[in-house]
Amino acid sequence: MIEVKNLTKRYGDNTAVSDLSFKVEAGQVYGLLGPNGAGKSTTMNIITGCLAATEGAVIIDGHDIFEEPVAAKKCIGYLPEIPPVYPDMTPREYLSFVGSAKGLKGSALKEGIESVSQITGIKDVLNRVIKNLSKGYRQRVGIAQALIGDPDIIILDEPTVGLDPAQIIEIRELIKELGKNHTVILSSHILSEVSAVCDEILIISKGKLVAGDTTENLLKIFETDPVTEIQAKGGAEEIKKALSSLEQVKDVKITDAKTDGTVTAQVTSETGGDIRENIFYAMKESGCTLLSMNIKKASLEDVFIKLTSDEISPELKEKLKLAKSNTVDAENEEKEENPDESGVC
Amino acid sequence: MKAVYVKELRSYFTSVGAYACFTLMFLIAGIYTWAINIQSASGSFEMTVSNMAFWMCVLPVPLLTMRIFSEERKQKTDQLLYSLPLKTTDIVFGKYFAAITVLLVPVAVISLYPVVLSFFGTVNFATCYSSIFAFYLMAAALIAMGVFISSLVENQIVAAIGTAVIIFFNYFLPYIASYASSSAVASAVFLVITGIVIGLIVFLMTKNYVVGVLTAAVIDFALVLFYFLKQDFFEGLVPGVMNSISLFDKLDVFVGGIFDLTGVIFYLSVAGVFLFLTVQSLEKRRWA
């Protein structure tokens, strides 16, 4: 659907995006994730034809965005970071402008405005002037603008910024709904949002793609030895001793010991197998009262912080490379299986 | 193009821009008609057109053009225009045609003045209307200049002042020309400075000083070379060029009772050149 090849964008000496390549398949929701200034918006602006790239190519549904911009842009609905609305217009006027610029006419235009305002919930404000609308409604008008004309690809730059929690949930539901028959790319630095709605995650840091995979796979790469955090009442030394004596336990760390005798400890155990039951009996035997137990899993937050920190450990790099080469191999295998298809391409 | 045209026309009439422009133009036209036609009981409205042309342009034209692109950039709505399936020429021409359509309103109203005057005296309708037509074309050319300047800067006040200064300068060109030295050296120096100014404009458009300096250097080098080869070409060149690029000067030919086709072509070409430059300036912006 979208193919980004070796994309580079330089502003003078400053490189915003460097050698970025990825592919977006049809009918999936992609999340572009990265810290501030990572190059998310720049990448989206280039994909949608708002900016020219210094080097590289973007192919949208077979059309190069630089060579055949009009054909390529017809496939895209884009919501930039700041909703590009005209404050002096009403949403109806605004949508009718965008719709007619996308080639809708007459009753098709009217129906388009009706349906997108229904979807985004702006029906009540259609005839009010945009400058009098709240930020949340402006954002919705911006999303409605991207949806009008029913483009195959919808690109949303931080779509939930400025919305209240109820609206955020609504918009997320909307994006999930859109993902069923559209290709959606959204950028965000809110991880829970990305993990809630996206099928695939592309993590960008300093203009480079550091990881691109499904949420589960990313978490798998970062899977470490399971850590169980427990809280118990009793002597710190006593607890440590009892826990260390367990067979699968690799390491016990006392993280907190309060004066009332509540001790918090982190137990690192071998991969595979749940040791909570063993911990329970160990505590019981040592005469300590177990208050709570829970297994800590690597979260997307950890993945994100590890990937976007200044230095990625060589070990991690190796893992990522392996994951990448696996996907490349899989692609090659697919191609070999369908030689006709690759010939057409 | 139609979508941009309709949107732009609507935005003119829903904001203060078009009305402020109309008010100003009717005020100026009223004052001049009163002073030239009514006070001195003359039916020659073409003289009124000639006399008021400067004031009818220097303030109303910047009012019409200042926000045309500056505002889009400031509100980040230019990103919408770029991401819609529109060609840059569609955007520029849509906006330009909307601006000259707005201008048509006061011109149409002013076209009624000779009819009113004809009840009280003799009016040469052919000269009157060819002058009004020429005025419209000239204003349209000036609007194209304003559109170009608006595409260069983000602040609409700067765009307005820039456009007003250029119109002002253009109006006084023949006066300046009559004082300009007609010697070959003066002409060459003036053209070298012009080359540097062109380099500066190129730099503003591309934000690349190498390209700007290179442009200026190539133009100036060619000029100096040409100067040593054919010195007499530069004799009286600057006043001549100044006179020939003055838009207001051409208007007086129409006022004199001649429907000057070269004038019409001149106005259309000026508009065409500046619209072309606007398209280039917008295209360049994407490469910033």
XYZ file of C-alpha atoms in Angstrom, chain A residues 9 11 45 49-53 70 73-74 80 84-87 89 93-94 97-98 100-101 145, chain B residues 3-4 7 10 14-15 67 72 75-77 79-87 285-288:
48
model
C 15.207 14.801 4.923
C 17.181 20.962 6.934
C 4.423 15.262 5.876
C 3.261 15.224 -0.176
C 3.377 18.311 2.048
C 7.142 18.210 2.110
C 9.668 17.075 -0.425
C 12.318 14.602 0.640
C -2.321 14.126 -7.639
C -2.811 12.165 -2.900
C -6.235 10.915 -4.014
C -1.622 17.112 10.347
C -5.720 22.660 9.280
C -9.089 24.371 9.665
C -10.130 27.830 8.498
C -11.379 29.701 11.567
C -15.654 28.935 8.051
C -18.383 25.014 4.397
C -14.999 23.611 5.288
C -14.362 22.743 0.257
C -12.212 19.721 1.115
C -14.927 19.248 -3.694
C -11.133 19.545 -3.793
C -11.691 16.352 6.716
C -12.954 24.268 -5.148
C -10.176 26.708 -4.219
C -13.591 28.701 -0.972
C -16.441 32.797 0.232
C -17.170 36.389 5.139
C -14.238 38.424 6.402
C -3.579 37.167 3.419
C -2.522 29.876 5.067
C -2.657 28.873 10.332
C -0.880 25.804 8.934
C -3.732 25.303 6.487
C -0.519 21.668 4.775
C -4.112 20.876 3.877
C -3.746 22.460 0.438
C -0.538 20.524 -0.174
C -2.064 17.222 0.929
C -5.222 17.580 -1.167
C -5.140 16.166 -4.690
C -4.637 19.625 -6.231
C -1.889 20.908 -8.467
C 8.635 25.871 0.031
C 8.085 22.142 0.035
C 11.780 21.687 -0.580
C 12.734 23.997 2.288
